[in-house]
XYZ file of C-alpha atoms in Angstrom:
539
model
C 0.000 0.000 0.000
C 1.333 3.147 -1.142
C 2.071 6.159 1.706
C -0.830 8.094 0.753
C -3.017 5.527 0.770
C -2.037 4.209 4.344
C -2.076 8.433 5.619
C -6.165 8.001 3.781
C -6.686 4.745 5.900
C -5.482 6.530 9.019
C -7.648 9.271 8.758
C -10.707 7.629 7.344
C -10.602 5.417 10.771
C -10.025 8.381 12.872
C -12.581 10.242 11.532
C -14.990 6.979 12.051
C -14.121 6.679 15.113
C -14.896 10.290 16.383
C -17.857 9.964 14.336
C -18.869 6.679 16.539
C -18.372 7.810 20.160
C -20.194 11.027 18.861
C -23.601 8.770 18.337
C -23.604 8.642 22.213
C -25.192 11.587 24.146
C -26.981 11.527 27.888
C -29.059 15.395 27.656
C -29.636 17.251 30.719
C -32.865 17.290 31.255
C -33.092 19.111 34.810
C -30.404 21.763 36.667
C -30.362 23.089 40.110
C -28.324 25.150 41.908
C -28.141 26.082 45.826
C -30.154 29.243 47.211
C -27.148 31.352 47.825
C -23.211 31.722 46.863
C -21.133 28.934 48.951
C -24.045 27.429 50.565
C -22.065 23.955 48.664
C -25.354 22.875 47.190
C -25.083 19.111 46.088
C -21.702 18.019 48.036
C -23.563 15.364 49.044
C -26.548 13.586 47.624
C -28.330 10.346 47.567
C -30.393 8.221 44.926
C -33.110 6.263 46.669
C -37.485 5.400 46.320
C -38.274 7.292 49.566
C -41.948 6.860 48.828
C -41.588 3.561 47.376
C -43.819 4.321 44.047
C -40.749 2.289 41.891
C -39.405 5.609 41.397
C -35.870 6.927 41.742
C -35.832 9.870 44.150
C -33.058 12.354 44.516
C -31.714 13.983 47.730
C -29.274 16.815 47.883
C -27.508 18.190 51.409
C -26.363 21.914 51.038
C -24.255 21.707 54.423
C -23.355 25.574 53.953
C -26.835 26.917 53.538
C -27.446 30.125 55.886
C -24.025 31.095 55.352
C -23.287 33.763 52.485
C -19.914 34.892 52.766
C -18.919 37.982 53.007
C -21.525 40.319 55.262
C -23.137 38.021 57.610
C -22.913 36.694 60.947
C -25.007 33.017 60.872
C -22.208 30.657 60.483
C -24.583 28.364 58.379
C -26.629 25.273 59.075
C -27.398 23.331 56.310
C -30.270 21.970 54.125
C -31.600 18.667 52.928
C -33.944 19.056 49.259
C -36.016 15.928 48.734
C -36.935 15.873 44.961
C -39.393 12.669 44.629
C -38.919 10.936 41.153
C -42.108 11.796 38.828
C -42.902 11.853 35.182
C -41.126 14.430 33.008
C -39.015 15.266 36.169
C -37.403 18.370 34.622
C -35.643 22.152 36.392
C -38.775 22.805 37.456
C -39.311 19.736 39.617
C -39.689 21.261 42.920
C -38.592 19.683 46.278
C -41.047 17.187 47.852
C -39.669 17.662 51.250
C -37.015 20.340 52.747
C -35.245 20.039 56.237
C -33.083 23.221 57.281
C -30.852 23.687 60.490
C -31.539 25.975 63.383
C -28.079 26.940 64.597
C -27.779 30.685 65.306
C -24.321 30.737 66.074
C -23.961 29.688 69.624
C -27.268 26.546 69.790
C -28.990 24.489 67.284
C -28.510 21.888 64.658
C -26.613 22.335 61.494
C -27.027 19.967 58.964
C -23.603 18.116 57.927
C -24.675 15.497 54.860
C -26.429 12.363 53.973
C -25.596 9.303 53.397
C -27.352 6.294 51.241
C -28.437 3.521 53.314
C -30.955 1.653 51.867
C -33.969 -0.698 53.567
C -32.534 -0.775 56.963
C -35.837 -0.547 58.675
C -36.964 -3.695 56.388
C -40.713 -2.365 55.205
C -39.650 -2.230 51.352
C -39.231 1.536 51.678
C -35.556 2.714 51.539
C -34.769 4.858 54.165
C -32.212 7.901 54.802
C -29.243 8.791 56.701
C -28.972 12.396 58.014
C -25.724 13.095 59.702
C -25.857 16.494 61.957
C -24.211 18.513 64.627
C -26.160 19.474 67.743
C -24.825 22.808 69.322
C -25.971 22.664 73.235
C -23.730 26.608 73.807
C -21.229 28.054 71.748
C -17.744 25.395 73.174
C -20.224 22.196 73.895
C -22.104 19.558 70.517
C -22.645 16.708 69.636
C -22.814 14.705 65.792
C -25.330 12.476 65.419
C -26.728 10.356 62.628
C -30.761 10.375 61.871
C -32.211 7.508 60.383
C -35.574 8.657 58.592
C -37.454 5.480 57.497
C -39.248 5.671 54.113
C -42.420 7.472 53.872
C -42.355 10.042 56.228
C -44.425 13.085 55.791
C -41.530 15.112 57.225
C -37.828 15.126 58.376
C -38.504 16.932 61.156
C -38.884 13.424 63.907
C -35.962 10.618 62.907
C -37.002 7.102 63.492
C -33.618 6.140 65.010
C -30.546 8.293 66.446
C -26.996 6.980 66.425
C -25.108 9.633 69.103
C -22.044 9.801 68.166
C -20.106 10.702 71.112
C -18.997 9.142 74.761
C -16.199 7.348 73.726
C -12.471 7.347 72.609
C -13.393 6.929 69.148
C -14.919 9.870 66.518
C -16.762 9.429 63.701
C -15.695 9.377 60.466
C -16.887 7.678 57.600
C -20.540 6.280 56.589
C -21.134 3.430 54.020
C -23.930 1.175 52.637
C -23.201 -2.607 52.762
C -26.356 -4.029 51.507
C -28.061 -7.008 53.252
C -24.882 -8.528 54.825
C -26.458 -11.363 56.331
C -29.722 -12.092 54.996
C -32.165 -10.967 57.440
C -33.913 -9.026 55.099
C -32.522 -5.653 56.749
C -29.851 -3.333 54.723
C -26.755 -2.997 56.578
C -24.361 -0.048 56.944
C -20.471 0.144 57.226
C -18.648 3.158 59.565
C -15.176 4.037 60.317
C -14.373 6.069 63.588
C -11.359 7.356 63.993
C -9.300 6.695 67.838
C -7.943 9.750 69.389
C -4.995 8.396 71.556
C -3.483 5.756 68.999
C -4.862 7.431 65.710
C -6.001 4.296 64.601
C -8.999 3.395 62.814
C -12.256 1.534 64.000
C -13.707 -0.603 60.987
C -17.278 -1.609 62.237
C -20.826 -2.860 60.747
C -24.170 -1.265 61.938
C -26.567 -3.877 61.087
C -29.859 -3.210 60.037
C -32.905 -3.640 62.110
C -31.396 -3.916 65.454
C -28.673 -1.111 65.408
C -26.142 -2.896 66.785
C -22.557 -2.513 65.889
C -19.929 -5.538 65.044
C -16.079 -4.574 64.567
C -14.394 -5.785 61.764
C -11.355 -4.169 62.099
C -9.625 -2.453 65.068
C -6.289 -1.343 65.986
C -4.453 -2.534 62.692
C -5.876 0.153 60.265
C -3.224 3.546 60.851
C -4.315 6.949 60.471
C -4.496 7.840 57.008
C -7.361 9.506 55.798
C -8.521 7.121 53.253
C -10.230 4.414 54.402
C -13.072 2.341 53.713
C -15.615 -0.407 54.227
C -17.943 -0.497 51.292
C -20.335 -2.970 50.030
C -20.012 -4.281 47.086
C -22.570 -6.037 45.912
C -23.688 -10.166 46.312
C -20.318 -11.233 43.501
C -21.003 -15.194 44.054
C -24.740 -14.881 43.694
C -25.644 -16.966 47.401
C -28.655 -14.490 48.459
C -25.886 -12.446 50.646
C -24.691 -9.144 49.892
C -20.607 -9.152 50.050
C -18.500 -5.985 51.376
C -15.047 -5.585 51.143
C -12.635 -2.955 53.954
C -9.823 -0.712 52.622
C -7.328 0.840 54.807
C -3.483 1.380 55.351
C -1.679 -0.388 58.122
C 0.902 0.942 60.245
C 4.286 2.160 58.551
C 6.328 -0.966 60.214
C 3.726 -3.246 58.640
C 5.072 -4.572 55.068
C 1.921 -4.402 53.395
C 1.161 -0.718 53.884
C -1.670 -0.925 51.621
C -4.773 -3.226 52.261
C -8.055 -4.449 50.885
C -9.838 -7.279 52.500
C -12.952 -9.182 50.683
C -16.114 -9.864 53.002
C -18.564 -12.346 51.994
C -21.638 -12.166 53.434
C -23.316 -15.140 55.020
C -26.344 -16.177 57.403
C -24.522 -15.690 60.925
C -23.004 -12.080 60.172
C -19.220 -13.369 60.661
C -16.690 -11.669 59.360
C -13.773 -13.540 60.992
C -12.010 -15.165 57.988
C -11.829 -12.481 55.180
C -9.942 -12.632 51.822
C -6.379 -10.556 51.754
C -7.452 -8.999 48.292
C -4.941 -6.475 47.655
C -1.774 -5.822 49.327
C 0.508 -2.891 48.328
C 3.478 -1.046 49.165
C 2.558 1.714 46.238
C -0.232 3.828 46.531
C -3.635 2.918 45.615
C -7.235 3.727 46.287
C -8.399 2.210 49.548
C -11.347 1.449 48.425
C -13.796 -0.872 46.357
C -16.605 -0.326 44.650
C -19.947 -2.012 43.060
C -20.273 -1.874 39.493
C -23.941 -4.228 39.228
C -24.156 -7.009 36.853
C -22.412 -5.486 33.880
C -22.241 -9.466 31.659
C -25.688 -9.948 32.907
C -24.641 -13.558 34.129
C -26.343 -13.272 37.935
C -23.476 -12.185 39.933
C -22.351 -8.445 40.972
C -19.410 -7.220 39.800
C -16.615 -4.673 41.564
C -14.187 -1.849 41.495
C -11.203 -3.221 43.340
C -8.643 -0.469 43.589
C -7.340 2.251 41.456
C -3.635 2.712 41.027
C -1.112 4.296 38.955
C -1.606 1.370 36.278
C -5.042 2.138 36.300
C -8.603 1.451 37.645
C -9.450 -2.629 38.181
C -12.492 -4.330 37.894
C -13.650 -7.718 38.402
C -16.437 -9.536 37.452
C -18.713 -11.909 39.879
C -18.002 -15.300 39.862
C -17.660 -18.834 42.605
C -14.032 -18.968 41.476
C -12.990 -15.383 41.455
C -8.876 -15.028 40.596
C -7.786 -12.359 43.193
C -4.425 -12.410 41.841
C -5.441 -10.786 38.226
C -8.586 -8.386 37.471
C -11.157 -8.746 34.539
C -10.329 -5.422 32.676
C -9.451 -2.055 33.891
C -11.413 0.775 33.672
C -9.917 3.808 31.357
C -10.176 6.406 31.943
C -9.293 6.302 35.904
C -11.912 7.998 37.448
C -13.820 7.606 40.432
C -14.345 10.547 42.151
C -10.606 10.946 44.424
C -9.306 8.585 47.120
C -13.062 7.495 48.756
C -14.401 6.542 44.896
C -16.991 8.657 46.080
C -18.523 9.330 42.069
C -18.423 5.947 40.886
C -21.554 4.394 40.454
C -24.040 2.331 38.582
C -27.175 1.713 36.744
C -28.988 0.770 33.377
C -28.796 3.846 31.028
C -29.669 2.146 28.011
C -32.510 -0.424 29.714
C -30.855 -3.510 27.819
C -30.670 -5.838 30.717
C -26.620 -5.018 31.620
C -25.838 -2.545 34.385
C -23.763 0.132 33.182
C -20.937 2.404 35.002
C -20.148 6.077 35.214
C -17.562 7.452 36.836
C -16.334 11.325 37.723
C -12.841 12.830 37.335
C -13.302 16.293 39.652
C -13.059 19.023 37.449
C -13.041 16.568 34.265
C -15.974 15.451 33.748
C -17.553 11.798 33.983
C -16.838 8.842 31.721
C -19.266 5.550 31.336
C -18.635 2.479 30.764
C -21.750 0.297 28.849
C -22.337 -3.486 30.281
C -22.176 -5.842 27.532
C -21.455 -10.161 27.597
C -17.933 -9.275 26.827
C -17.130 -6.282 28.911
C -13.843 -4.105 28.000
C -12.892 -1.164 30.312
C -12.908 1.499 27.532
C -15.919 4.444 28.291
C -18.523 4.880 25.640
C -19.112 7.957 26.455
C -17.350 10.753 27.891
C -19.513 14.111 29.320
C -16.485 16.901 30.112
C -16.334 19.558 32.459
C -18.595 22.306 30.927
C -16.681 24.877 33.064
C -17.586 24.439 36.556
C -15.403 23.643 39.419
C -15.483 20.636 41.330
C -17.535 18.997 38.942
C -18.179 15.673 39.390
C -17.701 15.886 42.858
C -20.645 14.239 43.939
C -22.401 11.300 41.793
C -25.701 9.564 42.040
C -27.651 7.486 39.591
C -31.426 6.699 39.249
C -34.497 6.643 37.323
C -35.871 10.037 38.168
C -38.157 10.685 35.364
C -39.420 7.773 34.864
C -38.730 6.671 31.310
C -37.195 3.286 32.157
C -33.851 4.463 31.695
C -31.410 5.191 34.962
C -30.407 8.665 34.771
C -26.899 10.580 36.020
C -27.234 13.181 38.563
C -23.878 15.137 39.389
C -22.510 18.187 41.248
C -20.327 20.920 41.235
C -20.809 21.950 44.465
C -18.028 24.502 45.940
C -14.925 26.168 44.686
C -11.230 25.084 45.094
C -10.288 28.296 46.980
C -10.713 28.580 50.533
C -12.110 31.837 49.886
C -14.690 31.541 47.460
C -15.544 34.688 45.191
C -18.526 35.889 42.746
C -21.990 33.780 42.843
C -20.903 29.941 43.227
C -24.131 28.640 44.397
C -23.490 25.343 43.587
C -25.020 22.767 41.322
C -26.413 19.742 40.469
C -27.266 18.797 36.646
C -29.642 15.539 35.668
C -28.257 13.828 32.901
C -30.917 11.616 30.841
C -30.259 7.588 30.221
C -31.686 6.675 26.506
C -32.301 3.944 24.397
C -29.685 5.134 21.938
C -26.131 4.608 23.855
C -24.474 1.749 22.876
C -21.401 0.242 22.545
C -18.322 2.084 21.258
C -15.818 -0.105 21.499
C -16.708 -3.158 19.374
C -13.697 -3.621 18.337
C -11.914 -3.816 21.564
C -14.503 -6.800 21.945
C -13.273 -10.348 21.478
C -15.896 -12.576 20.235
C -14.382 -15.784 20.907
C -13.911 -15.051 24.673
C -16.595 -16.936 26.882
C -19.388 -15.054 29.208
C -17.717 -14.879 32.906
C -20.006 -18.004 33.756
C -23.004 -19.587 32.216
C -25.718 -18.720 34.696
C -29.228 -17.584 34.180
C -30.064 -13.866 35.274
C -33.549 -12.783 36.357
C -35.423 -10.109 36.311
C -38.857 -9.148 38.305
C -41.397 -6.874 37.571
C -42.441 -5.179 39.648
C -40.426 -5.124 42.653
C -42.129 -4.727 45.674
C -45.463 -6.353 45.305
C -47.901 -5.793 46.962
C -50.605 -7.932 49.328
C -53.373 -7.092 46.881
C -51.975 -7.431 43.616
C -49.148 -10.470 43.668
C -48.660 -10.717 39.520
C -44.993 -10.857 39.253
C -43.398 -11.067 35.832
C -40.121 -13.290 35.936
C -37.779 -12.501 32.675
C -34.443 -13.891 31.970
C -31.854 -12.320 30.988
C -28.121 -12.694 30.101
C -27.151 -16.213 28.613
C -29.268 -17.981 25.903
C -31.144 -21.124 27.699
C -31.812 -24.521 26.148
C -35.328 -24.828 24.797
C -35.283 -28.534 26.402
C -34.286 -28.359 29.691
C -37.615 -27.626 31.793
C -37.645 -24.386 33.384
C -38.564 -24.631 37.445
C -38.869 -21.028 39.474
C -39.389 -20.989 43.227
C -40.131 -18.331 46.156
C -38.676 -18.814 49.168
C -39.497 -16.639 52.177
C -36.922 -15.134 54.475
C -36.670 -18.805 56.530
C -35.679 -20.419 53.656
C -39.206 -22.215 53.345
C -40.618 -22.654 49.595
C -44.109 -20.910 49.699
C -43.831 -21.284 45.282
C -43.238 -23.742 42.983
C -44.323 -24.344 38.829
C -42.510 -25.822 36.591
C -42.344 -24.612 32.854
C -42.039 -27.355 30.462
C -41.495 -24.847 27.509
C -39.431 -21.785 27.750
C -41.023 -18.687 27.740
C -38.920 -15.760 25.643
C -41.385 -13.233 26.894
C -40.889 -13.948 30.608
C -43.111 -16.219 33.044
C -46.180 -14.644 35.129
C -46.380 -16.303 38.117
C -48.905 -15.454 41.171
C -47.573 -16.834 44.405
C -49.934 -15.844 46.670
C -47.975 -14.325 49.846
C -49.694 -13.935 52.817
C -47.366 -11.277 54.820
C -45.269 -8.421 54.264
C -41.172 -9.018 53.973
C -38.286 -10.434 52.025
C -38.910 -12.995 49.687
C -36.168 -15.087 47.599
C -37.234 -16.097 43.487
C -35.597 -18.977 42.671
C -35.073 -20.193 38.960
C -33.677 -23.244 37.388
C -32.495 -24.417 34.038
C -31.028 -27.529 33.551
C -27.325 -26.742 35.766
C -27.871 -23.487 35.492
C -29.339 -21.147 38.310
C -30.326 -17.635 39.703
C -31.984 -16.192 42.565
C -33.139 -12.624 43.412
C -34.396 -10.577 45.559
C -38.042 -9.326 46.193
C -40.358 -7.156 48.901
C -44.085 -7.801 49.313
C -45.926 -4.905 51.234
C -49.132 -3.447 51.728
């Protein structure tokens, strides 16, 4: 081939492949900002179905609210905006439920953040973490985190107070673990820093009862970033898995260490996985990614490092040693991963990724039966600071399709100057993204594992209407192999069973007939191959 003719090539393919990652576009289809400059509107937020109506709700903390810099004297105490998920949820979507701080400079609450949580309480609703500091006088308060269980009218009573005081240790860091050990209540993850040793305290809250367990104590050094983080159920038992992330003392060899949880019927946590173990820097940190190969188990984030961010995908047989594919471009939102996050932005059955660089922009990564860690789409900073500083996904306009809310919510400079309100943009999931990176695919490579993945619709029942379509997704099925599904209740007892002689590629609609509110288990078999999922019944 002559010189010109390979220069032609070159730039016919480049010019394709602009032209292809250009097909891909998430529009914003709502933008908020904060009530006043600094008030740091959207450096926290949470995605979650406060009112359990199947829709994706969206929660934004502006912990500086009451404080507008220069000229006044309130030192600021925060505000919560509850924006319930609705049809054509747009800018003009106005907050379902507000919660603002009383401090006045010397008593009062102000209003720190919120955390995601989940079902803790158990009733199908998901609930929401609060975490504020009560001001008794001017030198004495107190934090405290406020559990508000789904459906409240108001924020104004919590349903359950942690006080976070009256010992050694302070609080640090909050994090959703899922449903640990199967009880049908979500269960959260916190680190507490200890004052003498300047160690850190790894523990579990567990759902339901409040109680704490410690996972780690008294090995785990100072350093800021640490973590335990759920992670999602990876080996597909009916228990969500959660993995810890911290740095051990400087004599210790390892420096650098992630430990892999699984999660199992008794709660223990007494023989964990050595996952990664560095002497170089990396993020302390994992986090879930969903089911992005659709083959019925979770995948993760494992750590980010200077070769790069790596993934794994779900499996019985995971190889610790070696991840799946690693995730380029790198971002995840700093050292706590606190903007990477997941969720269906296409509606094609595989969970997708996104990811936030601050002050970049945010990158996502399509799910596919052959997943490569190449984004398909790349949103950049449209000239905001911090941007991408906090990241939440969710259905929040109801189209099917999850959505991508993110924040720029304060400036770099300690000092902030002209109008920075902060902001928070919705960016719209569609039935257009698709893969970009074909060509990084390889055909010939297997699925991670040949297992059946479900899907239910809708999820929670209810006692009065119990229809409940099953679909399956991910791996083709043989047509011969009779197809059995089964619902177990939270005791493990089978309350369900049919078996399908001929498959179904439309889904199965099955009516079970459940007598009482809780968590339910849907069972499905084909031939060797097997899923189960997860299900609420309520009133």
């Amino acid at each position: 081939m002559s010189h010109s003719k390979s220069l032609l090539l070159i730039l016919l393919l480049a010019f394709l492949a602009v032209n292809v990652h250009a097909i891909n576009d998430m529009p914003v289809i709502a933008s908020f900002q904060g009530e006043h400059h600094r008030s740091a509107f959207g450096y926290s937020m949470v995605s979650l179905d406060f009112n359990l109506d199947g829709l994706d709700d969206l929660a934004i903390c502006s912990p500086n609210y009451g404080y507008i810099y220069p000229g006044t004297t309130d030192p600021g105490h925060g505000k919560l905006y509850l924006y319930y998920g609705v049809n054509g949820f747009n800018s003009n979507t106005y907050p379902a439920l507000t919660y603002e701080g009383s401090f006045d400079g010397s008593s009062g609450r102000v209003v720190l953040g919120i955390f995601r949580v989940g079902d803790i309480s158990g009733d199908g609703f998901d609930d929401l973490c609060m975490y504020v500091e009560d001001h008794i006088s001017w030198n004495e308060s107190y934090e405290k985190l406020l559990f508000f269980y789904g459906d409240t009218p108001n924020l104004d009573n919590p349903d359950h107070v942690i006080n976070l005081w009256g010992n050694i240790y302070t609080f640090y860091l909050f994090f959703a673990l899922g449903d640990v050990n199967g009880d049908g209540f979500d269960d959260m993850g916190i680190v507490y820093k200890h004052s003498p040793s300047y160690q850190n305290r790894l523990s579990i809250i567990w759902g339901g009862t409040f109680t704490e367990q410690v996972v780690s104590a008294g090995e785990a050094s100072s350093a800021y970033s640490v973590s335990i983080n759920g992670i999602g159920d990876i080996n597909n038992d009916g228990y969500d898995d959660f993995a810890t992330g911290f740095a051990t003392p400087s004599s210790d060899a390892t420096h650098n260490l992630i430990r892999l949880y699984y999660g199992n019927a008794s709660g223990n946590t007494d023989d964990p996985i050595n996952f990664v173990q560095s002497t170089s820097g990396i993020s302390r940190g994992c986090k879930p990614l969903g089911d992005m190969n659709a083959d019925g188990y979770d995948d993760f984030m494992g750590d980010n490092s200077n070769e790069g961010m790596h993934a794994w995908l779900g499996g019985t047989g995971i190889n610790i040693t070696e991840s799946s594919f690693d995730m380029d471009p790198a971002w995840c939102g700093g050292e706590f991963q606190r903007s990477l996050e997941h969720g269906d932005f296409n509606n094609d059955g595989y969970e997708d990724a996104v990811g936030a660089s601050f002050g970049s922009g945010f990158a996502v990564w399509l799910g596919k039966q052959h997943v490569n860690g190449t984004s398909d789409y790349i949103q950049y900073n449209p000239g905001y600071e911090n941007f991408g500083y906090s990241l939440v996904t969710g259905d929040f306009n109801a189209d099917g399709y999850a959505d991508i809310a993110i924040a720029a919510s304060h400036e770099y400079a300690p000092q902030p100057s002209g109008n920075y309100t902060g902001y928070v943009w919705v960016y719209a999931g569609n039935a257009l993204l698709e893969d970009t990176t074909v060509a990084n695919d390889d055909p010939l490579t297997p699925a991670a594992a040949g297992q059946l993945s479900i899907r239910l619709s809708p999820n929670p029942l209810t006692l009065d209407n119990q229809s409940i379509t099953v679909s399956l997704k991910g791996s083709d099925q043989p047509e011969q192999d009779p197809l059995t599904i089964e619902i177990y209740n939270i005791k493990g007892q089978c309350v369900y069973k049919e078996i399908n002689q001929a498959h179904s590629g439309n889904g199965y609609l099955i009516t079970p007939d459940l007598h009482s509110n809780g968590i339910y288990f849907c069972k499905v078999q084909s031939g060797k191959q097997t899923a189960i999922t997860k299900f609420t019944v309520v009133h």
